Amino acid sequence: MAMTLDDDQWIHEFFMGGNQSSGPFNSDKSDENKEPLDIESMSQNVEKEEETLVNKKQCEGGVTSESGNLNVKNDKGKDINCRISSHEKHARAERERRKKMRSMLDSLQDLIPHLAYKVDSVTIVEETVKHIEYLKQTLEKLKLQKKEKLKSFSEAFTSDQRPFSLNSQMVTSNALAFQQMWFSQNVTFNICGDEAQFCIYTTKKPSLLTTIFYVMEKHKIDVIHANILCNNNAKSCMIQAHVSFKFNSHFIVHFVFLYYTSTCGVI
Amino acid sequence: MAMTLDDDQWIHEFFMGGNQSSGPFNSDKSDENKEPLDIESMSQNVEKEEETLVNKKQCEGGVTSESGNLNVKNDKGKDINCRISSHEKHARAERERRKKMRSMLDSLQDLIPHLAYKVDSVTIVEETVKHIEYLKQTLEKLKLQKKEKLKSFSEAFTSDQRPFSLNSQMVTSNALAFQQMWFSQNVTFNICGDEAQFCIYTTKKPSLLTTIFYVMEKHKIDVIHANILCNNNAKSCMIQAHVSFKFNSHFIVHFVFLYYTSTCGVI
DNA sequence: TGACCCACGTGGAGGA
DNA sequence: TCCTCCACGTGGGTCA
């Protein structure tokens, strides 16, 4: 199974048609692979070139294979064997693999900002690592901001030093024309038809009023009349309101439930 | 420049020490490269093994190089040339390059969630592309949400179909003990000491009340008394308020200026 | 056993 | 000139 280097050289030139480096394999990346469509057409072109190469090989011969062994005859042009050798299949599969990798790397390159036009693959991966870490950090920061904002709303209630009494209860009373009524030490809440009245007496907390009106406006609850009274040093606050809601009472129920749960942890 | 395949085989085994496949080059990725520290130690080990290989080569000889040409003597063990051939340097550089690429790909793999433990490099890059697109979309969505929220606050004023009159003016009147006073067709605003009263008559807009209380609470303006009256179909709204501010009147001024500018585009 | 993946060494192109 | 990068074909390990 001896084989000369000259033969090896010849095989190489024969397989590659002498244009291995100046051919599409080397030049496609830097020029055409920027556009996905071009990638497609290019790979088809490459495929065609490959086919012609194979055909040329098949016609001119010179390479035969016996159970995976490369067997080269020195007398070129004879001993034509049209079976694609396993070596050739192997080489072709590897070419495909590399092409795919190249294509994915190019896609990656397009996704990374501030990357030079011509950049080697290691740098692409390197910058990708950095960029993903940056994106993750930014995302975490934004999510944290969002969470903090929600938390500050929540804390507006939970920081109350005088929490509402736990023994709040729901009363259904038709006698007073109130369909539903909740009350506790600090809150009364009545629903009548598509309107409701509530009165909250509470210590002053940051964002208290903003939160109350935010929840109501978010749930399309219209204020008909509201009266807000705070004592002079702004330690305590009373909110009376008469509201209407066009959709259904669940919004109001949700509102008051939110208030209760964020205050006492019970419904 | 002829060379037999047997020689080539011999050189290969000689260079790789016969353990190319069972050695660290093939086994390190699947087992140890998960930990960055292990990567470091492993690569150092590999480096050491390389060095010993080189030393062995240098001592036992068999490979010489002349200006980049691979020159193999058949009589092994003789003609010892300790110079590292350019081919060898080339191979070593490529090894380093591949090692770096492998290392970066492993780092990348660690950053991509829901990726199998054993996964080929093409898939790593492929999933990275998907993941970056996902991250970018999520980021855009969050940023958009943030922007929309700010915009909805702003629109609460600018969507007014009945803008305030442009001829609002500032009046300084000590006679009435009001230090500063603005008024327009729809707004009156008075400052007296560290307190102020204002009255706004406006059409109902989304987030109107939330915005007003948000701006006040943001600027540490305490509500002493507020009265909100809306007509039944909630088309118009009157807000009366008596507020106090501990710091300085610029906050109130800013508040009312914000109201004017976002409504009429003038101060 | 064939498909797949990886690491290897090598030739060539391009830039410093 | 040397160095870096890429694509190549190949040997070998792994898994269904």
XYZ file of C-alpha atoms (C1' of nucleotides) in Angstrom:
566
model
C 0.000 0.000 0.000
C 2.772 2.381 -0.813
C 1.998 5.658 -2.404
C 4.235 8.492 -3.391
C 3.809 12.081 -2.335
C 3.768 13.045 -5.962
C 0.768 10.857 -6.412
C -0.807 12.469 -3.410
C -0.191 15.856 -4.962
C -1.646 14.719 -8.202
C -4.731 13.359 -6.509
C -5.174 16.614 -4.673
C -4.983 18.666 -7.838
C -7.161 16.198 -9.606
C -9.860 16.248 -6.951
C -9.838 19.989 -6.517
C -9.414 20.799 -10.176
C -6.409 22.933 -9.270
C -8.564 25.732 -7.938
C -8.948 24.756 -4.342
C -7.947 28.109 -2.999
C -9.103 30.422 -5.709
C -12.359 28.538 -6.106
C -15.675 29.243 -4.441
C -14.740 27.603 -1.176
C -12.413 30.346 -0.239
C -13.976 33.293 -1.929
C -17.667 32.841 -1.170
C -17.460 33.850 2.473
C -15.901 37.225 2.045
C -18.093 38.318 -0.816
C -21.439 36.636 -1.162
C -22.237 34.965 2.109
C -23.566 38.171 3.591
C -26.984 37.615 2.080
C -28.863 34.467 3.020
C -30.251 34.242 -0.490
C -26.762 34.460 -1.860
C -25.722 31.712 0.433
C -28.411 29.545 -1.059
C -27.516 30.289 -4.621
C -23.854 30.033 -3.884
C -24.201 26.661 -2.242
C -26.181 25.514 -5.214
C -23.446 26.711 -7.487
C -20.890 24.977 -5.370
C -23.000 21.874 -5.471
C -23.079 22.054 -9.234
C -19.367 22.550 -9.438
C -18.954 19.598 -7.190
C -21.143 17.533 -9.438
C -19.155 18.465 -12.498
C -16.003 17.647 -10.630
C -17.400 14.278 -9.730
C -18.455 13.706 -13.292
C -15.045 14.642 -14.560
C -13.591 12.263 -12.073
C -15.965 9.576 -13.087
C -15.164 10.055 -16.737
C -11.432 10.491 -16.507
C -11.036 8.065 -13.680
C -7.840 7.362 -11.871
C -9.351 6.717 -8.465
C -10.770 3.425 -7.381
C -11.715 2.225 -3.974
C -11.706 -1.162 -2.390
C -13.593 -1.315 0.926
C -12.528 2.142 1.964
C -8.908 1.844 0.888
C -7.610 4.474 -1.445
C -6.048 2.768 -4.386
C -4.331 4.898 -6.961
C -3.150 3.620 -10.284
C -0.232 5.420 -11.806
C -1.506 4.936 -15.314
C -4.035 7.767 -15.361
C -7.113 7.645 -17.531
C -7.479 3.911 -17.177
C -9.159 1.614 -14.663
C -12.275 3.790 -14.481
C -14.454 3.013 -11.501
C -17.686 4.940 -11.311
C -18.516 4.030 -7.711
C -18.112 6.948 -5.361
C -15.501 5.865 -2.915
C -16.191 6.084 0.782
C -13.264 8.442 1.079
C -14.908 10.730 -1.376
C -18.200 10.519 0.473
C -16.409 11.286 3.656
C -14.699 14.288 2.117
C -17.963 15.504 0.676
C -19.756 15.167 4.002
C -17.005 17.117 5.676
C -17.293 19.821 3.038
C -20.998 20.051 3.744
C -20.345 20.200 7.447
C -17.842 23.015 7.041
C -20.151 24.865 4.715
C -22.943 24.690 7.263
C -20.649 25.837 10.020
C -19.463 28.722 7.863
C -23.031 29.684 7.086
C -24.061 29.619 10.744
C -21.018 31.652 11.701
C -21.944 34.233 9.093
C -25.477 34.389 10.458
C -23.993 34.863 13.883
C -21.751 37.626 12.610
C -24.749 39.490 11.261
C -26.359 39.405 14.676
C -23.403 40.859 16.548
C -23.251 44.647 16.315
C -20.057 46.663 16.023
C -18.253 43.792 14.337
C -15.868 44.443 11.499
C -16.868 43.255 8.043
C -13.942 40.899 7.778
C -13.448 39.035 10.983
C -12.184 35.562 11.752
C -14.435 32.883 13.154
C -12.779 32.709 16.572
C -13.424 36.411 17.037
C -17.027 35.945 15.969
C -17.582 33.360 18.669
C -15.593 35.430 21.167
C -17.653 38.548 20.518
C -20.814 36.489 20.594
C -19.991 35.345 24.104
C -19.487 38.959 25.164
C -22.633 40.114 23.420
C -24.819 37.430 24.966
C -23.494 38.332 28.390
C -24.262 41.969 27.675
C -27.772 41.156 26.473
C -28.449 39.014 29.517
C -27.267 41.746 31.848
C -29.386 44.366 30.119
C -32.392 42.079 30.261
C -31.851 41.380 33.941
C -31.555 45.083 34.626
C -34.785 45.878 32.818
C -36.619 43.052 34.525
C -35.296 44.229 37.869
C -36.493 47.751 37.159
C -39.922 46.434 36.304
C -39.982 44.312 39.439
C -38.832 47.220 41.580
C -41.584 49.382 40.213
C -44.213 46.788 40.989
C -42.619 46.262 44.383
C -42.758 49.961 45.167
C -46.456 49.892 44.398
C -46.881 46.893 46.611
C -44.808 48.384 49.393
C -47.035 51.389 49.304
C -49.468 49.172 51.132
C -47.402 46.601 52.937
C -45.308 49.155 54.767
C -48.375 50.211 56.651
C -47.622 50.185 60.339
C -51.256 49.834 61.204
C -52.497 46.975 59.079
C -56.109 46.400 58.488
C -57.844 44.027 60.814
C -57.892 40.424 59.704
C -61.515 39.787 60.480
C -62.867 41.449 57.406
C -65.885 39.626 56.072
C -68.189 39.664 53.145
C -71.839 40.452 53.716
C -74.616 40.035 51.228
C -77.449 42.325 52.094
C -80.380 43.044 49.867
C -82.104 45.067 52.503
C -79.775 47.984 51.935
C -79.743 47.513 48.145
C -76.054 46.772 48.409
C -75.332 43.650 46.470
C -71.949 43.110 48.024
C -70.283 44.684 50.973
C -66.914 44.254 52.581
C -65.756 46.006 55.644
C -62.911 45.939 58.038
C -61.563 48.268 60.643
C -60.162 50.617 58.037
C -62.069 49.902 54.868
C -65.643 49.797 53.798
C -66.561 48.785 50.314
C -70.026 48.532 48.793
C -71.231 47.562 45.358
C -74.594 48.610 44.083
C -75.422 47.835 40.488
C -72.641 49.116 38.314
C -71.509 51.594 40.908
C -69.608 51.301 44.128
C -68.555 53.367 47.083
C -65.546 52.789 49.210
C -63.846 54.538 52.039
C -60.290 53.868 53.070
C -58.696 55.226 56.187
C -55.002 54.564 56.221
C -51.611 55.889 57.149
C -49.932 57.806 54.384
C -47.611 55.728 52.289
C -45.566 56.557 49.216
C -47.506 56.224 45.980
C -50.713 55.525 47.871
C -52.944 57.796 45.821
C -51.139 57.033 42.581
C -51.613 53.336 43.146
C -55.295 53.613 43.970
C -56.060 55.678 40.902
C -53.731 53.575 38.776
C -55.554 50.364 39.675
C -58.917 51.961 39.054
C -58.024 53.514 35.734
C -56.322 50.325 34.625
C -59.558 48.440 35.264
C -61.714 51.044 33.551
C -63.287 52.140 36.776
C -64.531 55.692 36.442
C -64.452 58.017 39.380
C -67.728 59.845 39.860
C -66.761 61.539 43.036
C -63.728 61.247 45.252
C -62.809 63.055 48.373
C -59.344 62.893 49.828
C -58.541 64.260 53.241
C -55.158 64.152 54.913
C -54.161 65.636 58.230
C -51.652 68.378 58.153
C -48.492 66.421 58.823
C -49.712 63.923 56.229
C -49.494 60.932 58.500
C -52.980 59.692 57.876
C -55.277 59.839 54.919
C -58.906 59.244 54.214
C -60.139 58.410 50.749
C -63.805 58.380 49.944
C -64.874 57.518 46.443
C -67.913 56.836 44.393
C -67.082 54.963 41.239
C -68.758 53.277 38.304
C -67.633 50.379 36.158
C -69.074 49.461 32.817
C -67.837 45.914 32.429
C -68.287 43.719 35.450
C -67.747 43.818 39.143
C -64.757 41.532 39.013
C -62.598 44.543 38.420
C -63.747 46.173 41.601
C -63.521 42.876 43.425
C -60.008 42.425 42.134
C -59.155 45.907 43.223
C -60.287 45.497 46.754
C -58.811 42.027 46.951
C -55.510 43.419 45.828
C -55.744 45.950 48.581
C -56.493 43.368 51.205
C -53.951 40.817 50.112
C -51.130 43.274 49.815
C -51.923 44.562 53.248
C -52.678 41.575 55.372
C -51.844 38.595 53.226
C -55.418 37.326 53.491
C -58.468 37.684 51.371
C 10.314 15.314 -3.262
C 8.953 11.809 -3.245
C 7.688 10.263 -0.076
C 5.956 7.012 0.609
C 2.633 6.670 2.336
C 4.287 4.369 4.817
C 6.630 7.153 5.744
C 3.702 9.482 6.074
C 2.049 6.996 8.403
C 5.207 6.689 10.407
C 5.546 10.449 10.693
C 1.969 10.728 11.835
C 2.406 8.151 14.561
C 5.697 9.663 15.497
C 4.335 13.173 15.816
C 1.208 12.163 17.679
C 2.901 9.546 19.813
C 0.353 7.026 18.622
C -2.345 8.454 20.868
C -3.920 11.028 18.616
C -7.409 9.753 19.140
C -7.246 8.336 22.611
C -5.165 11.243 23.830
C -6.301 14.493 25.364
C -7.182 16.136 22.087
C -10.222 14.027 21.577
C -11.221 13.226 25.117
C -10.866 16.552 26.876
C -13.909 18.185 25.287
C -16.455 15.638 26.277
C -15.314 15.282 29.859
C -13.360 18.086 31.370
C -13.965 21.160 29.277
C -17.172 21.975 31.114
C -15.307 23.831 33.840
C -13.279 26.854 32.825
C -10.691 25.996 35.439
C -10.414 22.548 34.027
C -9.970 23.983 30.606
C -7.031 25.929 31.908
C -5.417 23.012 33.635
C -6.167 20.737 30.750
C -4.676 23.030 28.212
C -1.635 23.350 30.377
C -1.403 19.604 30.495
C -1.770 19.427 26.787
C 0.887 22.039 26.434
C 3.183 19.970 28.609
C 2.470 16.865 26.632
C 3.228 18.792 23.504
C 6.504 19.908 24.956
C 7.510 16.410 25.885
C 6.535 15.276 22.436
C 8.708 17.943 20.931
C 11.556 17.009 23.217
C 11.186 13.375 22.306
C 11.204 14.377 18.708
C 14.211 16.535 19.184
C 16.092 13.774 20.909
C 15.079 10.855 18.743
C 15.014 12.881 15.609
C 13.931 11.631 12.227
C 12.429 14.880 10.969
C 14.378 17.691 9.448
C 13.251 20.685 7.526
C 14.790 22.800 4.873
C 13.043 26.111 4.254
C 9.602 24.734 4.815
C 10.065 21.485 2.902
C 9.313 18.322 4.739
C 12.309 16.081 4.389
C 12.130 12.582 5.815
C 15.063 10.296 6.060
C 14.275 6.655 5.909
C 17.069 5.699 8.257
C 15.322 6.568 11.523
C 17.246 7.635 14.585
C 19.949 9.288 12.572
C 20.392 12.754 11.097
C 19.027 14.463 14.218
C 18.039 18.047 13.585
C 16.839 19.953 16.617
C 15.396 22.896 14.703
C 11.597 23.019 14.833
C 10.460 22.748 11.263
C 8.111 25.335 9.841
C 5.644 22.548 9.173
C 5.692 21.688 12.799
C 5.239 25.316 13.769
C 2.372 25.541 11.377
C 0.737 22.438 12.819
C 1.250 23.716 16.325
C -0.297 27.074 15.505
C -3.271 25.351 13.994
C -3.597 23.210 17.105
C -3.646 26.365 19.202
C -6.207 27.928 16.954
C -8.468 24.934 17.172
C -8.026 24.772 20.918
C -9.063 28.396 21.252
C -12.049 27.860 18.988
C -13.068 24.825 21.022
C -12.726 26.800 24.228
C -14.830 29.675 22.931
C -17.469 27.293 21.663
C -17.618 25.687 25.089
C -18.043 29.088 26.695
C -20.804 29.764 24.246
C -22.443 26.468 25.062
C -22.524 27.362 28.737
C -24.381 30.561 27.909
C -27.136 28.937 25.893
C -29.890 27.487 28.058
C -31.719 24.235 27.337
C -28.769 22.842 25.425
C -27.895 19.189 25.727
C -24.679 18.307 27.524
C -23.178 16.714 24.445
C -23.837 18.806 21.405
C -21.882 19.394 18.247
C -20.368 22.738 17.435
C -22.660 23.498 14.494
C -25.654 23.086 16.772
C -24.050 25.333 19.364
C -23.713 28.121 16.829
C -27.166 27.400 15.440
C -28.804 27.593 18.861
C -26.784 30.681 19.638
C -28.270 32.431 16.636
C -31.761 31.507 17.826
C -31.031 32.530 21.376
C -29.640 35.902 20.429
C -32.691 36.580 18.307
C -34.877 35.597 21.235
C -32.930 37.831 23.614
C -33.136 40.756 21.234
C -36.867 40.336 20.808
C -37.421 40.123 24.540
C -35.324 43.196 25.073
C -37.201 45.111 22.409
C -40.497 44.084 23.947
C -39.464 45.250 27.394
C -38.139 48.529 26.064
C -41.334 49.033 24.116
C -43.417 48.363 27.196
C -41.407 50.913 29.122
C -41.792 53.437 26.334
C -45.525 52.776 26.007
C -46.001 53.342 29.706
C -44.258 56.684 29.564
C -46.171 57.545 26.426
C -49.519 56.714 27.998
C -48.739 59.137 30.806
C -47.870 61.793 28.294
C -50.920 61.112 26.143
C -53.119 61.494 29.168
C -52.703 65.198 28.585
C -51.925 65.662 24.939
C -55.052 63.871 23.730
C -57.253 66.575 25.198
C -59.763 67.699 22.612
C -60.421 70.935 24.384
C -57.037 72.418 25.088
C -56.536 75.052 27.647
C -56.520 78.616 26.501
C -53.173 80.021 25.501
C -53.481 83.317 27.264
C -52.674 82.077 30.710
C -50.617 84.581 32.638
C -48.752 84.858 35.848
C -49.920 87.327 38.420
C -48.051 88.378 41.524
C -50.427 89.686 44.063
C -49.525 90.332 47.675
C -52.882 91.836 48.394
C -54.504 88.445 48.357
C -51.566 86.797 50.144
C -51.061 84.637 47.102
C -47.406 84.785 46.182
C -47.903 83.332 42.752
C -50.985 82.711 40.721
C -51.611 81.268 37.325
C -54.922 80.997 35.671
C -56.376 80.065 32.371
C -59.768 79.143 31.093
C -59.575 75.716 32.642
C -56.971 75.960 35.360
C -56.379 78.115 38.374
C -53.287 77.624 40.411
C -52.256 79.558 43.542
C -49.236 79.298 45.754
C -49.327 80.605 49.299
C -46.325 79.900 51.460
C -45.574 76.203 51.364
C -49.082 75.381 50.347
C -50.999 75.657 47.111
C -54.465 75.231 45.730
C -55.344 74.362 42.223
C -58.464 73.585 40.321
C -58.490 71.808 36.986
C -61.506 71.434 34.798
C -60.803 69.098 31.944
C -62.182 66.416 29.718
C -61.604 62.936 30.997
C -58.499 61.304 29.577
C -56.902 57.950 30.260
C -54.602 57.963 33.249
C -55.536 61.541 34.057
C -55.896 61.074 37.801
C -53.058 58.624 38.001
C -50.788 61.084 36.286
C -51.728 64.000 38.447
C -51.173 62.087 41.664
C -48.063 60.465 40.229
C -46.475 63.815 39.467
C -47.381 65.183 42.880
C -46.185 62.178 44.835
C -43.019 62.036 42.771
C -42.280 65.626 43.734
C -43.095 65.109 47.384
C -46.190 67.204 47.187
C -48.594 66.167 49.928
C -52.288 66.298 49.347
C -54.123 67.972 52.181
C -57.472 67.899 50.561
C -58.636 66.921 47.137
C -62.024 66.792 45.637
C -62.733 65.052 42.361
C -66.009 65.393 40.560
C -66.910 63.823 37.255
C -70.180 63.921 35.427
C -71.960 60.665 35.050
C -70.825 59.678 31.610
C -67.325 60.580 32.708
C -66.670 62.984 29.872
C -65.547 65.854 32.019
C -63.775 66.048 35.297
C -63.062 68.656 37.930
C -60.167 68.318 40.293
C -59.799 70.605 43.246
C -56.821 70.173 45.501
C -55.083 71.772 48.392
C -51.502 70.625 48.651
C -48.366 71.312 50.644
C -44.732 70.994 49.670
C -41.846 70.986 52.077
C -38.977 71.699 49.743
C -39.490 74.513 47.325
C -42.074 75.806 44.967
C -40.167 74.738 41.876
C -41.798 71.370 42.159
C -45.236 72.864 41.985
C -44.118 75.192 39.235
C -42.703 72.266 37.343
C -45.925 70.390 37.808
C -48.106 73.114 36.432
C -45.635 73.848 33.655
C -45.669 70.211 32.704
C -49.421 70.383 32.533
C -49.389 73.420 30.315
C -46.631 72.345 28.003
C -48.044 68.912 27.414
C -51.401 70.468 26.639
C -50.693 73.484 24.508
C -47.033 73.258 23.677
C -46.364 76.626 25.309
C -45.303 77.719 28.714
C -21.713 -0.704 9.422
C -22.723 3.635 8.003
C -23.611 8.336 9.447
C -21.783 11.830 12.122
C -18.465 14.560 14.617
C -13.941 16.028 15.915
C -9.000 16.979 15.700
C -5.359 16.654 12.892
C -1.684 18.334 9.453
C -1.315 20.763 5.206
C -1.470 24.135 1.188
C -2.550 28.486 -0.070
C -4.131 33.430 0.273
C -3.525 37.757 2.268
C -1.628 41.139 5.273
C 2.206 43.208 8.006
C 9.795 37.250 4.960
C 6.580 35.474 8.666
C 2.084 35.085 10.649
C -2.836 34.349 10.606
C -6.760 32.393 8.758
C -9.411 29.238 6.067
C -10.767 25.066 3.614
C -9.343 20.796 2.636
C -9.017 15.499 3.057
C -8.248 12.078 6.413
C -8.169 8.914 10.576
C -10.548 7.676 14.324
C -14.193 7.572 17.991
C -19.197 7.089 18.918
C -23.797 5.778 18.399
C -27.917 3.832 16.446
